Amino acid sequence: MLIIGEKINGTRSEVAQAIATRDAGAIQQLARRQTEAGSHWLDVNAGTAPDKEPDDLVWLIDTIQAVVDTPLCLDSANSEALAVAVKAVAQPPMINSVTGSPRKLEELLPLVAQSGGPVIALLLDNTGIPRTVTERVATAGRIMLATRAAGIADEDVYLDPITLTIASEVGGARITLETMRALRHAFPGARLSVGLSNISFGLPERKAINRAYLTLALDAGLDAAILDPLDDELRIAIQAAEAVIGRDKYGVKYIRSLRPESQ
Amino acid sequence: MLIIGEKINGTRSEVAQAIATRDAGAIQQLARRQTEAGSHWLDVNAGTAPDKEPDDLVWLIDTIQAVVDTPLCLDSANSEALAVAVKAVAQPPMINSVTGSPRKLEELLPLVAQSGGPVIALLLDNTGIPRTVTERVATAGRIMLATRAAGIADEDVYLDPITLTIASEVGGARITLETMRALRHAFPGARLSVGLSNISFGLPERKAINRAYLTLALDAGLDAAILDPLDDELRIAIQAAEAVIGRDKYGVKYIRSLRPESQ
């Protein structure tokens, strides 16, 4: 499974402060620690102030790329910020995210095609989050038609079936997991990704809920997740789940992950 | 989910010694601690010495029943020991276990019907463990015909789809989980149970593997498991999984389980 490290996010106060004061060391430490913990991508979110976001995002990119080679996942709803960011990255970025909204698709897919990297597509649109499996798959269908028309390969499309907190939405996780199984059949070339932490929003001992959900999502066919790579228990849970579902034969990777000194 | 506490097992050296020296206090402490930790049933296994097993099993039953009311799961392959044990229990016991072997079914099902309690049925027989989902379901079919013929209600039959260690059996856990989903459809009235600890036999950090497997088994429809109820992390993982799969609406039980003082 691909791990997209979530820590460099301007909606976290520690990161917001580092951006405001141009504290490169704080950002670079997060970039290094997440990379060492096994992140395949680093999410980069500069926060939500529209006028400052382009500059802040480029500063973050330059700051991170000065210390690690991990490719970047550009996390912004602002097409202007994304347009300057794709020029600043050293490697093809992941764009996070488009939605099924026609305007979003029209604005952003040319940028994705041009960048040469993958894109995360949230299965919602300007009318909201579809409530049923069928409606989410229909939204995915519209998105896949648009990405293909834009010349983006299916395997560069990471469909995010939308994770809502179980504290507010009875049966919501089950709908998301069933959507994942349906997407696996409907679009076998496309990938599946989730933002993990939403599932436990508003609950105590959130990490146990996150682990349970990620275990079930892996069984449903998950390819990638935006998560906290510094959470050791979560890392062990991922390796354990991959061993149980047979992605990791005989648990060889699991055993190795518990004994870093033997690598 | 029903928890069958696994600790009073004569194949564990601590328990073997307590049985040999008739150390009632040691057994009673295990009975009390497992009950306080939420066990719905207590597994009772007197070890494997055929000539001593009937006496040892009855001593264990009397010793446990002197301090707790938790019903007992009589864990023996010895029909003579089971025959005396079902007379010693204060409440209808669970019989653990029958198999698809015709001789076993013939010997033990009358005892189950007479005891008035449920039975665990392992999906294997004298020819071994069926390798495919179809063969395991076929074995379950033979067992269900026999239990119905013996007058045992479907909801008193706990089918155990057989858990093999992932260290030796690539794809084995997936076959077991698929068998569970198939059994849910084929025999909707019957229950599903697993012995948890086999899954991680031979692996380090076994508890993480156990948690991953139990999470997936709950999603596949598990009703009961023989496990270590004193493992707090496992208890939290069960509650988290039940919240995620929607058995525990809004995570209410999960939240309560984390705050015992508020109950």
Coordinates of C-alpha atoms in Angstrom, one line a residue:
Chain A
M1 CA 0.0 0.0 0.0
L2 CA 1.2 3.5 -0.8
I3 CA 1.5 5.8 2.2
I4 CA 0.8 9.5 1.7
G5 CA 2.2 11.3 4.8
E6 CA -0.3 13.8 6.1
K7 CA 1.7 15.8 8.5
I8 CA 2.7 18.9 6.4
N9 CA -0.8 20.4 6.4
G10 CA -1.4 24.1 7.0
T11 CA -4.6 23.4 8.9
R12 CA -2.5 22.0 11.7
S13 CA -1.4 24.8 14.0
E14 CA 2.3 23.7 14.2
V15 CA 2.5 23.8 10.4
A16 CA 0.5 27.0 10.0
Q17 CA 3.0 28.7 12.4
A18 CA 6.0 27.3 10.5
I19 CA 4.6 28.6 7.2
A20 CA 3.9 32.1 8.7
T21 CA 7.4 32.4 10.2
R22 CA 9.1 30.7 7.3
D23 CA 10.6 28.2 9.7
A24 CA 12.2 25.8 7.1
G25 CA 13.7 23.6 9.8
A26 CA 10.3 22.6 11.3
I27 CA 8.9 21.7 7.8
Q28 CA 12.1 19.8 6.8
Q29 CA 12.0 17.8 10.0
L30 CA 8.5 16.6 9.2
A31 CA 9.6 15.8 5.6
R32 CA 12.5 13.8 6.8
R33 CA 10.7 11.9 9.6
Q34 CA 7.8 11.0 7.4
T35 CA 10.2 9.8 4.7
E36 CA 12.2 7.7 7.1
A37 CA 8.9 6.2 8.4
G38 CA 8.2 4.8 4.9
S39 CA 6.0 7.5 3.2
H40 CA 5.9 7.0 -0.5
W41 CA 4.4 10.5 -1.0
L42 CA 4.3 13.6 1.2
D43 CA 1.0 15.6 1.2
V44 CA 1.7 19.3 1.1
N45 CA -1.1 21.6 2.1
A46 CA -0.4 25.3 2.6
G47 CA -3.6 26.2 4.4
T48 CA -6.6 28.0 3.1
A49 CA -5.8 31.7 2.7
P50 CA -6.5 32.2 -1.1
D51 CA -4.2 35.2 -1.6
K52 CA -1.2 33.7 0.2
E53 CA -1.6 30.1 -0.8
P54 CA 0.4 30.1 -4.1
D55 CA 3.4 31.7 -2.5
D56 CA 3.2 29.5 0.7
L57 CA 2.8 26.3 -1.4
V58 CA 5.8 27.1 -3.5
W59 CA 7.9 27.9 -0.4
L60 CA 6.8 24.6 1.2
I61 CA 7.8 22.7 -2.0
D62 CA 11.2 24.3 -2.2
T63 CA 11.8 23.8 1.5
I64 CA 10.9 20.1 1.4
Q65 CA 12.7 19.3 -1.9
A66 CA 15.9 20.8 -0.4
V67 CA 16.1 17.8 2.0
V68 CA 14.2 14.8 0.6
D69 CA 13.5 13.2 -2.8
T70 CA 10.0 11.9 -1.8
P71 CA 7.5 12.9 -4.4
L72 CA 4.9 15.5 -3.4
C73 CA 1.1 15.3 -3.2
L74 CA -0.2 18.8 -3.9
D75 CA -3.2 19.3 -1.6
S76 CA -5.2 22.3 -2.6
A77 CA -8.6 23.3 -3.8
N78 CA -7.1 26.4 -5.5
S79 CA -6.4 26.0 -9.2
E80 CA -4.2 29.1 -9.2
A81 CA -2.0 27.7 -6.4
L82 CA -1.8 24.3 -8.1
A83 CA -0.8 25.9 -11.4
V84 CA 2.3 27.5 -9.9
A85 CA 3.0 24.4 -7.7
V86 CA 3.2 22.0 -10.6
K87 CA 6.0 24.1 -12.0
A88 CA 7.9 24.1 -8.7
V89 CA 8.0 20.3 -8.2
A90 CA 11.1 18.3 -9.1
Q91 CA 9.2 15.1 -9.9
P92 CA 5.7 14.5 -11.3
P93 CA 3.3 15.4 -8.4
M94 CA 0.1 13.8 -7.2
I95 CA -2.8 16.3 -7.4
N96 CA -5.1 16.2 -4.4
S97 CA -7.8 16.5 -5.4
V98 CA -10.4 16.8 -8.2
T99 CA -14.1 16.0 -7.6
G100 CA -17.0 15.0 -9.9
S101 CA -17.9 18.7 -10.2
P102 CA -17.8 19.5 -13.9
R103 CA -16.1 22.8 -13.3
K104 CA -13.4 21.2 -11.2
L105 CA -12.7 18.5 -13.8
E106 CA -12.5 21.1 -16.6
E107 CA -10.1 23.3 -14.6
L108 CA -7.8 20.7 -13.2
L109 CA -7.6 17.7 -15.5
P110 CA -5.5 19.5 -18.1
L111 CA -3.1 20.4 -15.3
V112 CA -2.9 16.8 -14.2
A113 CA -2.3 15.5 -17.7
Q114 CA 0.4 18.1 -18.1
S115 CA 2.1 17.3 -14.8
G116 CA 2.4 13.6 -15.7
G117 CA 1.5 12.4 -12.2
P118 CA -1.5 10.8 -10.6
V119 CA -4.6 12.5 -9.3
I120 CA -6.9 11.8 -6.3
A121 CA -10.6 12.1 -7.3
L122 CA -13.1 12.5 -4.5
L123 CA -16.5 10.8 -5.3
L124 CA -18.6 13.9 -4.6
D125 CA -19.6 16.9 -6.6
N126 CA -21.2 20.3 -6.3
T127 CA -24.5 18.7 -5.3
G128 CA -22.8 17.0 -2.3
I129 CA -21.7 13.5 -1.2
P130 CA -23.7 10.7 -2.8
R131 CA -25.4 8.6 -0.2
T132 CA -25.6 5.2 -1.9
V133 CA -23.0 2.9 -3.4
T134 CA -24.7 3.1 -6.8
E135 CA -24.6 6.9 -6.8
R136 CA -20.9 7.0 -5.7
V137 CA -20.0 4.5 -8.5
A138 CA -22.0 6.7 -10.9
T139 CA -19.9 9.7 -9.9
A140 CA -16.8 7.6 -10.3
G141 CA -18.0 6.8 -13.8
R142 CA -18.4 10.4 -14.8
I143 CA -14.9 11.1 -13.4
M144 CA -13.3 8.2 -15.3
L145 CA -14.8 9.3 -18.6
A146 CA -13.4 12.8 -18.0
T147 CA -9.9 11.5 -17.0
R148 CA -9.8 9.2 -20.0
A149 CA -10.9 12.1 -22.3
A150 CA -8.0 14.2 -20.8
G151 CA -5.5 11.5 -21.7
I152 CA -4.9 10.4 -18.1
A153 CA -4.2 6.6 -17.7
D154 CA -6.6 4.8 -15.4
E155 CA -3.8 3.6 -13.1
D156 CA -3.0 7.3 -12.4
V157 CA -6.5 7.9 -11.0
Y158 CA -6.9 7.3 -7.3
L159 CA -10.6 7.2 -6.6
D160 CA -11.5 8.3 -3.0
P161 CA -14.9 6.8 -2.0
I162 CA -15.3 9.4 0.8
T163 CA -14.9 8.5 4.5
L164 CA -17.3 10.1 6.9
T165 CA -17.0 9.8 10.7
I166 CA -18.8 6.9 12.3
A167 CA -19.8 9.3 15.1
S168 CA -22.4 11.0 12.8
E169 CA -23.1 8.5 10.1
V170 CA -24.6 5.1 10.9
G171 CA -23.5 2.5 8.3
G172 CA -21.4 5.1 6.5
A173 CA -18.2 3.1 6.7
R174 CA -20.0 0.0 5.3
I175 CA -21.2 2.1 2.3
T176 CA -17.6 3.3 1.7
L177 CA -16.2 -0.2 1.9
E178 CA -18.9 -1.6 -0.4
T179 CA -18.2 1.3 -2.8
M180 CA -14.6 0.2 -2.9
R181 CA -15.5 -3.4 -3.8
A182 CA -17.8 -2.1 -6.5
L183 CA -15.2 0.2 -7.9
R184 CA -12.6 -2.6 -8.0
H185 CA -15.0 -4.4 -10.4
A186 CA -16.2 -1.4 -12.4
F187 CA -12.8 0.2 -12.9
P188 CA -10.2 -2.5 -12.4
G189 CA -7.4 -0.3 -13.8
A190 CA -8.1 2.6 -11.4
R191 CA -6.6 2.8 -7.8
L192 CA -8.4 3.3 -4.5
S193 CA -7.3 5.8 -1.9
V194 CA -8.8 7.1 1.4
G195 CA -8.1 10.0 3.8
L196 CA -7.9 7.9 7.0
S197 CA -8.5 10.2 9.9
N198 CA -12.0 11.3 9.0
I199 CA -13.4 7.9 10.1
S200 CA -12.7 8.6 13.8
F201 CA -13.5 12.4 14.0
G202 CA -15.3 13.2 17.2
L203 CA -14.4 9.9 18.9
P204 CA -12.0 9.1 21.8
E205 CA -9.0 6.8 21.2
R206 CA -9.2 7.6 17.5
K207 CA -6.2 5.5 16.5
A208 CA -8.0 2.2 17.3
I209 CA -10.9 3.2 15.0
N210 CA -8.4 4.3 12.3
R211 CA -6.6 0.9 12.5
A212 CA -9.9 -1.1 12.2
Y213 CA -11.0 0.9 9.3
L214 CA -7.7 0.7 7.4
T215 CA -7.6 -3.1 8.0
L216 CA -11.1 -3.4 6.4
A217 CA -10.3 -1.0 3.6
L218 CA -7.1 -3.0 2.7
D219 CA -9.3 -6.1 2.4
A220 CA -11.7 -4.2 0.2
G221 CA -8.8 -3.4 -2.2
L222 CA -7.2 -0.2 -1.0
D223 CA -4.1 1.0 -2.8
A224 CA -3.2 4.2 -1.0
A225 CA -4.1 6.2 2.1
I226 CA -3.3 9.7 3.4
L227 CA -2.4 9.0 7.0
D228 CA 0.1 9.6 9.9
P229 CA 3.2 7.6 9.0
L230 CA 4.7 8.4 12.4
D231 CA 2.0 6.3 14.1
D232 CA 3.9 3.0 14.8
E233 CA 0.8 1.1 15.9
L234 CA -0.8 2.0 12.6
R235 CA 2.3 0.9 10.7
I236 CA 2.2 -2.5 12.4
A237 CA -1.6 -2.8 11.8
I238 CA -1.0 -2.2 8.0
Q239 CA 1.7 -4.9 7.9
A240 CA -0.4 -7.3 9.9
A241 CA -3.5 -6.7 7.7
E242 CA -1.4 -7.3 4.5
A243 CA -0.1 -10.5 6.0
V244 CA -3.6 -11.7 6.9
I245 CA -5.2 -10.9 3.6
G246 CA -2.3 -12.6 1.7
R247 CA -0.7 -9.6 0.1
D248 CA 2.4 -10.4 2.2
K249 CA 3.1 -14.1 1.7
Y250 CA 4.0 -16.0 4.9
G251 CA 4.2 -12.7 6.7
V252 CA 7.8 -12.2 5.5
K253 CA 7.5 -8.4 5.2
Y254 CA 5.6 -8.2 8.5
I255 CA 8.4 -10.1 10.3
R256 CA 11.0 -7.9 8.6
S257 CA 9.1 -4.7 9.6
L258 CA 9.3 -5.7 13.2
R259 CA 13.0 -6.2 13.1
P260 CA 14.5 -3.2 11.3
E261 CA 18.0 -4.1 12.5
S262 CA 17.9 -7.3 10.3
Q263 CA 17.2 -5.4 7.1
Chain B
M1 CA -19.8 -10.8 19.6
L2 CA -19.6 -13.6 22.1
I3 CA -16.2 -13.9 23.8
I4 CA -15.2 -17.4 24.9
G5 CA -12.3 -17.0 27.3
E6 CA -9.4 -19.3 26.4
K7 CA -7.2 -19.2 29.5
I8 CA -8.3 -22.3 31.4
N9 CA -6.6 -24.8 29.1
G10 CA -4.6 -27.7 30.3
T11 CA -2.2 -27.4 27.4
R12 CA -0.9 -24.2 29.1
S13 CA 1.8 -25.1 31.7
E14 CA 0.4 -22.8 34.4
V15 CA -3.0 -24.5 34.1
A16 CA -1.6 -28.0 33.8
Q17 CA 0.3 -27.5 37.1
A18 CA -2.8 -26.1 38.8
I19 CA -4.8 -29.2 37.7
A20 CA -2.0 -31.6 38.8
T21 CA -1.7 -30.0 42.3
R22 CA -5.5 -29.3 42.6
D23 CA -4.7 -25.5 43.1
A24 CA -8.3 -24.3 43.1
G25 CA -7.2 -20.7 43.7
A26 CA -5.2 -20.4 40.5
I27 CA -8.1 -21.7 38.4
Q28 CA -10.6 -19.5 40.2
Q29 CA -8.5 -16.4 39.7
L30 CA -8.5 -17.2 35.9
A31 CA -12.3 -17.7 36.0
R32 CA -12.9 -14.5 37.8
R33 CA -10.5 -12.3 35.8
Q34 CA -11.9 -13.6 32.4
T35 CA -15.5 -13.0 33.6
E36 CA -14.7 -9.5 34.8
A37 CA -13.1 -8.8 31.4
G38 CA -16.3 -9.6 29.6
S39 CA -16.2 -13.3 28.7
H40 CA -19.6 -14.7 27.9
W41 CA -18.4 -18.2 28.1
L42 CA -15.3 -19.8 29.7
D43 CA -13.5 -22.5 27.8
V44 CA -12.5 -25.5 30.0
N45 CA -9.9 -27.8 28.8
A46 CA -8.4 -30.4 31.2
G47 CA -5.5 -31.5 29.0
T48 CA -5.0 -34.6 27.0
A49 CA -4.3 -37.5 29.4
P50 CA -7.2 -39.8 28.5
D51 CA -7.4 -41.7 31.8
K52 CA -7.3 -38.6 34.0
E53 CA -9.3 -36.3 31.8
P54 CA -12.8 -37.1 33.1
D55 CA -11.8 -36.5 36.8
D56 CA -9.8 -33.4 36.0
L57 CA -12.6 -31.9 33.9
V58 CA -15.1 -32.4 36.6
W59 CA -12.8 -30.9 39.2
L60 CA -12.2 -27.9 37.0
I61 CA -16.0 -27.4 36.5
D62 CA -16.7 -27.6 40.2
T63 CA -13.8 -25.3 41.0
I64 CA -14.9 -22.7 38.5
Q65 CA -18.6 -22.9 39.3
A66 CA -17.8 -22.2 43.0
V67 CA -16.9 -18.6 42.1
V68 CA -18.6 -17.5 38.9
D69 CA -21.9 -18.0 37.0
T70 CA -20.4 -17.8 33.6
P71 CA -21.5 -20.7 31.4
L72 CA -18.8 -23.2 30.4
C73 CA -17.5 -24.3 27.1
L74 CA -16.4 -28.0 27.5
D75 CA -13.3 -28.3 25.4
S76 CA -12.5 -32.0 24.9
A77 CA -12.1 -34.6 22.1
N78 CA -12.9 -37.3 24.7
S79 CA -16.6 -38.4 24.6
E80 CA -16.2 -40.2 28.0
A81 CA -15.0 -37.0 29.6
L82 CA -17.7 -34.9 28.0
A83 CA -20.4 -37.4 29.1
V84 CA -19.5 -36.9 32.8
A85 CA -18.8 -33.2 32.3
V86 CA -22.3 -32.4 31.0
K87 CA -23.7 -33.8 34.2
A88 CA -21.5 -31.6 36.3
V89 CA -22.4 -28.2 34.8
A90 CA -24.9 -25.9 36.5
Q91 CA -26.1 -24.4 33.2
P92 CA -26.4 -25.8 29.7
P93 CA -22.8 -26.0 28.4
M94 CA -21.3 -25.3 25.0
I95 CA -19.6 -28.4 23.6
N96 CA -16.3 -27.8 21.9
S97 CA -16.2 -29.5 19.5
V98 CA -17.7 -31.9 17.0
T99 CA -16.3 -32.2 13.4
G100 CA -17.7 -33.5 10.2
S101 CA -16.4 -37.0 11.0
P102 CA -19.4 -39.4 10.9
R103 CA -18.3 -41.2 14.1
K104 CA -17.8 -37.9 16.0
L105 CA -21.2 -36.7 15.0
E106 CA -22.9 -40.0 15.9
E107 CA -21.1 -40.0 19.3
L108 CA -21.5 -36.4 20.4
L109 CA -24.7 -35.0 18.9
P110 CA -27.0 -36.9 21.2
L111 CA -24.9 -35.5 24.1
V112 CA -25.3 -31.9 22.7
A113 CA -29.1 -32.4 22.2
Q114 CA -29.4 -33.7 25.8
S115 CA -27.3 -30.9 27.3
G116 CA -29.5 -28.2 25.8
G117 CA -26.6 -26.0 25.0
P118 CA -24.8 -24.9 21.7
V119 CA -22.0 -26.8 19.9
I120 CA -18.9 -25.7 18.0
A121 CA -18.5 -27.7 14.8
L122 CA -15.1 -27.6 13.1
L123 CA -15.3 -27.8 9.3
L124 CA -12.9 -30.8 8.9
D125 CA -13.3 -34.5 9.1
N126 CA -11.3 -37.8 9.3
T127 CA -9.9 -37.1 5.9
G128 CA -8.4 -33.8 7.0
I129 CA -9.0 -30.0 6.5
P130 CA -10.9 -29.2 3.2
R131 CA -8.7 -26.8 1.2
T132 CA -11.3 -24.9 -0.8
V133 CA -14.3 -22.8 0.2
T134 CA -16.7 -25.1 -1.6
E135 CA -15.4 -28.2 0.2
R136 CA -15.6 -26.4 3.6
V137 CA -19.2 -25.4 2.8
A138 CA -20.0 -29.0 1.8
T139 CA -18.6 -30.2 5.1
A140 CA -20.8 -27.6 6.9
G141 CA -23.7 -29.0 4.9
R142 CA -23.2 -32.5 6.2
I143 CA -22.8 -31.2 9.8
M144 CA -26.0 -29.2 9.5
L145 CA -28.0 -32.1 8.3
A146 CA -26.8 -34.2 11.2
T147 CA -27.4 -31.4 13.8
R148 CA -31.0 -30.9 12.5
A149 CA -31.6 -34.7 12.5
A150 CA -30.4 -34.7 16.2
G151 CA -33.0 -32.0 17.0
I152 CA -30.4 -29.2 17.6
A153 CA -31.6 -25.7 16.5
D154 CA -29.5 -24.0 13.8
E155 CA -28.8 -21.1 16.1
D156 CA -27.1 -23.5 18.6
V157 CA -24.6 -24.6 15.9
Y158 CA -21.4 -22.5 15.8
L159 CA -19.6 -23.4 12.6
D160 CA -15.8 -22.9 12.9
P161 CA -14.4 -22.5 9.3
I162 CA -10.8 -23.4 10.5
T163 CA -8.1 -20.9 11.0
L164 CA -4.6 -21.9 9.9
T165 CA -1.4 -19.9 10.6
I166 CA -0.5 -17.5 7.9
A167 CA 3.1 -18.4 8.5
S168 CA 2.5 -21.8 6.7
E169 CA -0.5 -21.3 4.5
V170 CA -0.5 -18.6 1.8
G171 CA -4.0 -17.4 1.2
G172 CA -5.4 -19.5 4.0
A173 CA -7.0 -16.6 5.9
R174 CA -8.7 -15.4 2.8
I175 CA -10.2 -18.9 2.2
T176 CA -11.5 -18.9 5.8
L177 CA -13.0 -15.4 5.5
E178 CA -14.6 -16.3 2.1
T179 CA -15.9 -19.5 3.7
M180 CA -17.5 -17.4 6.4
R181 CA -19.3 -15.2 3.9
A182 CA -20.5 -18.3 2.0
L183 CA -21.8 -19.9 5.3
R184 CA -23.7 -16.8 6.2
H185 CA -25.7 -17.2 3.0
A186 CA -25.9 -21.0 3.0
F187 CA -27.0 -21.4 6.6
P188 CA -28.3 -18.0 7.8
G189 CA -29.6 -19.5 11.1
A190 CA -26.2 -21.0 12.1
R191 CA -23.5 -19.0 13.9
L192 CA -19.9 -18.5 13.1
S193 CA -17.0 -19.0 15.6
V194 CA -13.2 -19.1 15.3
G195 CA -10.3 -20.0 17.5
L196 CA -8.3 -16.8 17.2
S197 CA -4.8 -17.6 18.2
N198 CA -4.0 -20.1 15.4
I199 CA -3.8 -17.4 12.8
S200 CA -0.5 -16.0 14.2
F201 CA 1.2 -19.2 15.3
G202 CA 4.9 -19.1 14.6
L203 CA 5.0 -15.3 14.0
P204 CA 6.4 -12.5 16.2
E205 CA 4.2 -9.8 17.6
R206 CA 1.3 -12.2 17.4
K207 CA -1.3 -9.9 18.9
A208 CA -1.2 -7.5 15.9
I209 CA -2.0 -10.3 13.6
N210 CA -4.8 -11.6 15.9
R211 CA -6.3 -8.1 15.9
A212 CA -6.2 -7.8 12.1
Y213 CA -7.7 -11.2 11.6
L214 CA -10.5 -10.7 14.1
T215 CA -11.4 -7.3 12.6
L216 CA -11.8 -9.0 9.1
A217 CA -13.7 -11.9 10.6
L218 CA -16.2 -9.6 12.3
D219 CA -16.8 -7.9 8.9
A220 CA -17.3 -11.4 7.4
G221 CA -20.1 -12.1 10.0
L222 CA -18.3 -13.6 13.0
D223 CA -20.6 -14.3 16.0
A224 CA -18.1 -15.7 18.6
A225 CA -14.4 -16.3 19.1
I226 CA -12.2 -18.3 21.5
L227 CA -9.6 -15.7 22.6
D228 CA -7.7 -14.1 25.4
P229 CA -10.2 -11.7 27.1
L230 CA -7.4 -10.3 29.2
D231 CA -5.8 -8.7 26.1
D232 CA -6.9 -5.1 26.4
E233 CA -5.7 -4.1 23.0
L234 CA -7.7 -6.9 21.5
R235 CA -10.8 -5.8 23.4
I236 CA -10.4 -2.3 22.1
A237 CA -9.9 -3.6 18.6
I238 CA -13.1 -5.6 18.8
Q239 CA -15.1 -2.6 19.9
A240 CA -13.5 -0.4 17.2
A241 CA -14.3 -3.0 14.5
E242 CA -17.9 -3.2 15.7
A243 CA -18.2 0.6 15.5
V244 CA -16.7 0.7 12.0
I245 CA -18.8 -2.0 10.6
G246 CA -22.0 -0.4 12.0
R247 CA -22.9 -3.1 14.6
D248 CA -22.3 -0.4 17.3
K249 CA -24.3 2.6 16.1
Y250 CA -22.4 6.0 16.4
G251 CA -19.7 4.1 18.4
V252 CA -21.7 4.4 21.6
K253 CA -20.5 1.1 23.0
Y254 CA -17.0 1.8 21.9
I255 CA -17.0 5.1 23.8
R256 CA -18.5 3.5 26.8
S257 CA -15.9 0.6 26.8
L258 CA -13.1 3.2 27.0
R259 CA -14.6 4.9 30.0
P260 CA -15.6 2.1 32.4
E261 CA -16.1 4.6 35.2
S262 CA -19.0 6.2 33.4
Q263 CA -21.0 3.0 33.2

